[in-house]
Short mmCIF file of C-alpha atoms in Angstrom, two decimals:
data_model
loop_
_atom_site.label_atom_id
_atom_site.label_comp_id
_atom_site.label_asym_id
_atom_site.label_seq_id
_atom_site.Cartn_x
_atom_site.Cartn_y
_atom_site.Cartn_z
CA UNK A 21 26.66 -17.76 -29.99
CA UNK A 22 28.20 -17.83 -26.94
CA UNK A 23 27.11 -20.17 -24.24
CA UNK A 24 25.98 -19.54 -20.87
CA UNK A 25 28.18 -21.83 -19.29
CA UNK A 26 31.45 -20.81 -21.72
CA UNK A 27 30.17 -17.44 -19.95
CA UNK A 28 30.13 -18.51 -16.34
CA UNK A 29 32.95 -20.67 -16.72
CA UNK A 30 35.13 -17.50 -17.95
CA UNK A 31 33.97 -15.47 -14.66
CA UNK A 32 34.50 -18.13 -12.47
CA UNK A 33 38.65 -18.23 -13.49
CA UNK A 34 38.57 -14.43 -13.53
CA UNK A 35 37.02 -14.30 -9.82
CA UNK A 36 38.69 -17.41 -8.18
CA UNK A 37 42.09 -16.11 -9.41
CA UNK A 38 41.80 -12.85 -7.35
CA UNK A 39 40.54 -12.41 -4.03
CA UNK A 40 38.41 -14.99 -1.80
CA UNK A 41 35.01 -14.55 -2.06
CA UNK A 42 33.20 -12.68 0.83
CA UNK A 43 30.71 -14.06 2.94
CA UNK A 44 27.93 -12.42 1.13
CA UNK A 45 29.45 -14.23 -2.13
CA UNK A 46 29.23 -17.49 -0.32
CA UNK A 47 25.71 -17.27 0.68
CA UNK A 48 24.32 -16.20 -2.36
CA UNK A 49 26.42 -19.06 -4.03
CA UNK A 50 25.06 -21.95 -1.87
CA UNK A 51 21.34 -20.11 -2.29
CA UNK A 52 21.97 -20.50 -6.52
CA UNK A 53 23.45 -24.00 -6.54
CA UNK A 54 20.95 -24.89 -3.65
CA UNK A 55 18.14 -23.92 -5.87
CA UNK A 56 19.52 -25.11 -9.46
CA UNK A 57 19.76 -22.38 -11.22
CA UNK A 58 23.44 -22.96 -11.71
CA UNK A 59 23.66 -26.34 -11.68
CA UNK A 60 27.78 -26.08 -10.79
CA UNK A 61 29.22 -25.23 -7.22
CA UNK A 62 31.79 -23.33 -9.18
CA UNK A 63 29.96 -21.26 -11.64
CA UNK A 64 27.69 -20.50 -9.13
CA UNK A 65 30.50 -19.16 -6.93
CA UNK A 66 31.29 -17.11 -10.37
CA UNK A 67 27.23 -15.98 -10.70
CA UNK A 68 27.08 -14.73 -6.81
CA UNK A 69 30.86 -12.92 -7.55
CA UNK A 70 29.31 -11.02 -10.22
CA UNK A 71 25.94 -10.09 -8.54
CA UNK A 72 27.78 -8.84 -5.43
CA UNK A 73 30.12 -6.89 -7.16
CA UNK A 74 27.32 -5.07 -9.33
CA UNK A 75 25.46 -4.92 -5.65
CA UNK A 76 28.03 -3.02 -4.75
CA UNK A 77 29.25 -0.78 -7.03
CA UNK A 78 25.68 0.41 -7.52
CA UNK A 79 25.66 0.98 -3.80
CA UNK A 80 29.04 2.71 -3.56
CA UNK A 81 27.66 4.90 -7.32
CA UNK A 82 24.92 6.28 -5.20
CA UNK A 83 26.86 7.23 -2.35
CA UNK A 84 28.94 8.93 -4.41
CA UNK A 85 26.11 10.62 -5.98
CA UNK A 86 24.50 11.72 -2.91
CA UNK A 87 27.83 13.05 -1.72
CA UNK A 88 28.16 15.85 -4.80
CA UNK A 89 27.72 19.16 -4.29
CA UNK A 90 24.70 20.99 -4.24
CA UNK A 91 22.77 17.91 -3.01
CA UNK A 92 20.31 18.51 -0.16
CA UNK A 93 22.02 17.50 3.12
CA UNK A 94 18.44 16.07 3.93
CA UNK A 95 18.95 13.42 1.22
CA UNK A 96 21.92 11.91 2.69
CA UNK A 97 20.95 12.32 6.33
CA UNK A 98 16.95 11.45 6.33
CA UNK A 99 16.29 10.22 2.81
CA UNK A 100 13.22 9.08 4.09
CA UNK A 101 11.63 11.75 4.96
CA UNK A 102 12.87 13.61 2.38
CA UNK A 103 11.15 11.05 -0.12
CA UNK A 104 8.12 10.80 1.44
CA UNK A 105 4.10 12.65 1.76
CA UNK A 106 5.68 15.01 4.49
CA UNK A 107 8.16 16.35 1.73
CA UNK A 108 5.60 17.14 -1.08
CA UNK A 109 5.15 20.95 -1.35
CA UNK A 110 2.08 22.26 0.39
CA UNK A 111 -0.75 23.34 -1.41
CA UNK A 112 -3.14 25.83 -0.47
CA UNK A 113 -5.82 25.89 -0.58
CA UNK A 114 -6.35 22.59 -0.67
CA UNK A 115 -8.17 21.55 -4.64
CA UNK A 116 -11.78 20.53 -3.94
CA UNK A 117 -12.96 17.27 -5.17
CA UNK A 118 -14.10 17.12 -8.73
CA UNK A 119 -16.42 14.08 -8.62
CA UNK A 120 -20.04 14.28 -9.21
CA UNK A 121 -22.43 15.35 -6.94
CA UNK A 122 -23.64 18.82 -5.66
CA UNK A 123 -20.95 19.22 -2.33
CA UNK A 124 -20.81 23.09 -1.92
CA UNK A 125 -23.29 22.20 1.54
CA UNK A 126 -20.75 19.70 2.15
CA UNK A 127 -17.91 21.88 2.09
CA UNK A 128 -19.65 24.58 3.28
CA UNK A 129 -20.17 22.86 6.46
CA UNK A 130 -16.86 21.78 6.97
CA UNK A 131 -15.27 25.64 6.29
CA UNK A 132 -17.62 27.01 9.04
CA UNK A 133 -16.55 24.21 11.23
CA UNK A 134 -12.77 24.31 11.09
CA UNK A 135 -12.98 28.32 10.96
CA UNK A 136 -14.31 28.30 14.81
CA UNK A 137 -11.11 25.69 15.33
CA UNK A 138 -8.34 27.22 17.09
CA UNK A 139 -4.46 26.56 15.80
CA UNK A 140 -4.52 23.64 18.47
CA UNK A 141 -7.80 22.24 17.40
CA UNK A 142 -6.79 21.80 14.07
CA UNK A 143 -3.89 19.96 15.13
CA UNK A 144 -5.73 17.56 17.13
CA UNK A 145 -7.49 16.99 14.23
CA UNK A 146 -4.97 16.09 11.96
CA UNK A 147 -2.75 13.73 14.31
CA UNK A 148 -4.16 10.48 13.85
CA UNK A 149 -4.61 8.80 17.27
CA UNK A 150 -5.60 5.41 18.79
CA UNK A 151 -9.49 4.53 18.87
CA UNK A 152 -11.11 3.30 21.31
CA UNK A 153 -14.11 2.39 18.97
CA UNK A 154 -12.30 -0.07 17.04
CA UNK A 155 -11.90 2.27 13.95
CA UNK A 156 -8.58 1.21 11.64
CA UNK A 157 -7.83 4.70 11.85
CA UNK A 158 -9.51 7.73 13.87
CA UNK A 159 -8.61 12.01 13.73
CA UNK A 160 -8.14 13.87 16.44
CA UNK A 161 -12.03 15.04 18.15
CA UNK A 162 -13.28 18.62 19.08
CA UNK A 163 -15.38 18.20 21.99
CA UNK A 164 -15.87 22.14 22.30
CA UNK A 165 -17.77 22.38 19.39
CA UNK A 166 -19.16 18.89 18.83
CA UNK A 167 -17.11 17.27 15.95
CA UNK A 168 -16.90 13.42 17.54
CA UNK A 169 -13.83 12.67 14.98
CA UNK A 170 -13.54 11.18 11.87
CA UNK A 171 -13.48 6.72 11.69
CA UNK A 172 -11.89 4.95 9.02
CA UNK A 173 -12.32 1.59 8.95
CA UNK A 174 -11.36 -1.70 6.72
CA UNK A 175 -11.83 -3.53 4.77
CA UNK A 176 -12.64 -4.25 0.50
CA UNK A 177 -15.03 -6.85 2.17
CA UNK A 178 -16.81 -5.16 5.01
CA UNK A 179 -16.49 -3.83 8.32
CA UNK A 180 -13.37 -4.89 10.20
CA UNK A 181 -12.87 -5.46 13.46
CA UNK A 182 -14.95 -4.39 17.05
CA UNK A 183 -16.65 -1.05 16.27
CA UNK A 184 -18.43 0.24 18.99
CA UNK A 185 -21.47 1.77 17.68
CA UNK A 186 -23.90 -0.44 17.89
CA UNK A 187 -23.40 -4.36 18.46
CA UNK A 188 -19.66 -5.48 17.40
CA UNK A 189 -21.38 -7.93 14.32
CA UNK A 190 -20.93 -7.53 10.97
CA UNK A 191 -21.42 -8.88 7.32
CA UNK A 192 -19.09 -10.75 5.56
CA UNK A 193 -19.82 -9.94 2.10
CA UNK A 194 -18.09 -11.15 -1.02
CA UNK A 195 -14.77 -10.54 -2.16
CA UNK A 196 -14.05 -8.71 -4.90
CA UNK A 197 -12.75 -10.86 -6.76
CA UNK A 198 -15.70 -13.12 -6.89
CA UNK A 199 -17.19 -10.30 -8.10
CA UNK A 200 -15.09 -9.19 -10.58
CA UNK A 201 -15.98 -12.75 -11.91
CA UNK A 202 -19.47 -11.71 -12.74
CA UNK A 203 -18.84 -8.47 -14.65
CA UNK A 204 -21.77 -7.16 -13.04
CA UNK A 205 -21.57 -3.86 -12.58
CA UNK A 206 -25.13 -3.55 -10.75
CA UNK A 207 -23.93 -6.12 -8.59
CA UNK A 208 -20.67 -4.37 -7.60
CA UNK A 209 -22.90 -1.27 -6.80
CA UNK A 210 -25.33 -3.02 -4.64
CA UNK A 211 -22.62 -4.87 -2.56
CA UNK A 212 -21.08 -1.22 -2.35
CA UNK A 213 -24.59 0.25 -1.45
CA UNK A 214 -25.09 -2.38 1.74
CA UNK A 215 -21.35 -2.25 2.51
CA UNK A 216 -21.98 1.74 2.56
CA UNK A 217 -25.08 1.19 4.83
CA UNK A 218 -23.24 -1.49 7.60
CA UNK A 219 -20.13 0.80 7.93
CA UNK A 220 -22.80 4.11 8.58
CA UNK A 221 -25.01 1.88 11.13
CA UNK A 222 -21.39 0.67 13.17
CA UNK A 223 -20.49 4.69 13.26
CA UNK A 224 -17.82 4.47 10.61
CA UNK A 225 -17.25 7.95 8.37
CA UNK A 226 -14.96 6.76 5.97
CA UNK A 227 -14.87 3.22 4.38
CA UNK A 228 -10.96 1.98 3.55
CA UNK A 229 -12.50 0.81 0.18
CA UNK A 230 -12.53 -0.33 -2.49
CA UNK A 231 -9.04 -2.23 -3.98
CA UNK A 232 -7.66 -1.52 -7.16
CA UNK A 233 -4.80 -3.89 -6.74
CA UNK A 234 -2.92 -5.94 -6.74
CA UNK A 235 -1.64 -7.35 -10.39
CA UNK A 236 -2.22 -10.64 -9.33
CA UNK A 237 1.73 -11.66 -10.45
CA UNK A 238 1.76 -14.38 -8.06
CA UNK A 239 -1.35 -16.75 -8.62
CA UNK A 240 -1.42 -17.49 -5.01
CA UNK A 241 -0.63 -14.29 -4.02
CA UNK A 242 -2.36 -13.39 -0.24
CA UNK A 243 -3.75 -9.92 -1.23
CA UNK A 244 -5.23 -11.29 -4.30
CA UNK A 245 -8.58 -11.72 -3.48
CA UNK A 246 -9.06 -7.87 -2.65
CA UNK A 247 -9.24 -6.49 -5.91
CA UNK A 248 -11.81 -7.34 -8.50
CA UNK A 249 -9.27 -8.37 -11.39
CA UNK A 250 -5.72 -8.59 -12.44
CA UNK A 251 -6.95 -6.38 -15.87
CA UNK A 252 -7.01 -2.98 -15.13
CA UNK A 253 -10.26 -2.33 -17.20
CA UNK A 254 -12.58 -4.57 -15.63
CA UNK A 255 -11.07 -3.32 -12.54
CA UNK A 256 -12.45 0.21 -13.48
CA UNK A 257 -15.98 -0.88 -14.86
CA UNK A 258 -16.33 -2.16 -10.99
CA UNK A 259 -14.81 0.34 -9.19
CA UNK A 260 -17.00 3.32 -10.32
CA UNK A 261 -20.21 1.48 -9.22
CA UNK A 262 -18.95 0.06 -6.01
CA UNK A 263 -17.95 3.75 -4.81
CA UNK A 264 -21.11 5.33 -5.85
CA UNK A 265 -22.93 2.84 -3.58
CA UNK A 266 -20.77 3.10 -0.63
CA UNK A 267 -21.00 6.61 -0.70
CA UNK A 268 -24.56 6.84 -0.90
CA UNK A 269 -23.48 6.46 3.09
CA UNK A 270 -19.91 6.79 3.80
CA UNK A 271 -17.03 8.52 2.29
CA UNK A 272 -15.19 5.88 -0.09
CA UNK A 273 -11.27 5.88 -0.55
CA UNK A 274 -10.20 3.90 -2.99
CA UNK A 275 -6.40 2.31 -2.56
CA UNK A 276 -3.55 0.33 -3.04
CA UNK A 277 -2.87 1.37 -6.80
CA UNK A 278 0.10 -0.03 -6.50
CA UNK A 279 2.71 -2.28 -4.96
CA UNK A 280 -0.23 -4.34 -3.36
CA UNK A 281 1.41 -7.37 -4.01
CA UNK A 282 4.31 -6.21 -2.47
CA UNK A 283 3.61 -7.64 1.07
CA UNK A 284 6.10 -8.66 3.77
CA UNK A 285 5.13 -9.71 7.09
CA UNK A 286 1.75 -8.42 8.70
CA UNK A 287 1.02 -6.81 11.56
CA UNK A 288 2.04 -8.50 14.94
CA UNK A 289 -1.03 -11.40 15.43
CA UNK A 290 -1.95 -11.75 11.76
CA UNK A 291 -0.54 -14.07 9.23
CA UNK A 292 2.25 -13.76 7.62
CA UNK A 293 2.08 -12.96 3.87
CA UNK A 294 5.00 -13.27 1.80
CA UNK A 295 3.77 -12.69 -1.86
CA UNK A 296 7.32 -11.24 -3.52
#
């Protein structure tokens, strides 16, 4: 068997008899000697070579492959967009929901509404815009015909932040994860049942809840505490209750399926979370 340091050792006379090492090469380098991982300036000098030049020669194969024929000019000038929601192929009409319940009044309301909407209306609508009620989120309003806008609103533990309706107090109720520790599922649907009814009385339509994630791969992980468990089952025992009680008032959305753990640095004010 050949040893990892035979290994590194071999690299490091390979790389330190060509070129000097970049500055990138350097840095990473100090970072894997600095940290012990390669316990030897040297073959850590050899480690970083290596990683670099994978780096980028994976970097230089996808240019290449972006630059072949026949490949969308979008992907190589606005990848992003290309990639993301606004590139999915319409669908219309849009599929309606197939969760239990009797909603043809439900969506009979809303197609009588949005058919008296002109072109511009509708596009008021969909444009998110600031609130001034202290919703997480707000649509576009109608005034001609009455529709006050839609309010979402955070969070997996309650309502968030200074809605208007009201007074600007609110509950603080449980975290999921302390209830995912009872595997009580009448529990998780009466939290969700007097979550549903706070976020109604504060003027809220749709409740940014519950959490499905994250995986909990870092035990101290900041986003932890929003899901019920790490185990996808129990996860789903609680979910299904928890939505049926909120939307006994509100309209639920379940989120974050995944990449909740994935957190950089929050919004400007709040902590920072760094859970890679």
């Amino acid at each position: 068997m050949v040893s990892t340091r035979w290994l590194l050792a071999t690299l490091a006379c390979r790389l330190l008899t060509t070129t000097a090492q970049s500055e990138e090469t350097q840095r990473l380098a100090d970072v894997l000697f600095a940290i012990g991982l390669v316990p030897d300036e040297a073959l850590a000098t050899a480690a970083a070579g290596l990683l670099v030049s994978g780096a980028n020669a994976t970097s230089e194969g996808l240019q290449q492959a972006l630059s072949a024929p026949g490949i969308d000019e979008h992907k190589r000038t606005q990848a992003e967009l290309f990639y993301s929601y606004g590139g999915s192929p319409p669908v219309y009409p849009s599929p309606k929901g197939s969760g239990a319940g009797d909603w043809a009044e439900a969506y009979g309301k809303a197609q009588a509404l949005v058919a008296q909407m002109t072109n511009e209306e509708k596009n008021n609508v969909t444009t998110p815009v600031l609130s001034t009620r202290g919703c997480s989120g707000f649509t576009g309003t109608v005034e001609r015909l009455g529709f006050p806008g839609i309010c979402l609103n955070d969070g997996p533990a309650g309502v968030k932040g200074p809605v208007a309706e009201n007074d600007t107090r609110a509950n603080g109720f449980p975290a999921q994860l302390s209830v995912g520790a009872t595997w009580n599922r009448g529990l998780a649907y009466w939290r969700g049942q007097q979550m549903g009814k706070e976020f109604k009385a504060k003027g809220v339509d749709v409740a940014l809840a519950p959490v499905l994630g994250p995986l909990g791969r870092i035990a101290t992980g900041g986003r932890n505490w929003e899901g019920f468990s790490n185990d996808p089952f129990p996860t789903g025992a609680l979910i299904e209750p928890t939505i049926k009680g909120l939307q006994e008032s509100v309209v639920a959305c379940a989120k974050h399926f995944i990449g909740n753990e994935q957190v950089g640095c929050g919004e400007i004010g709040s902590a920072q979370e760094v859970t890679r």
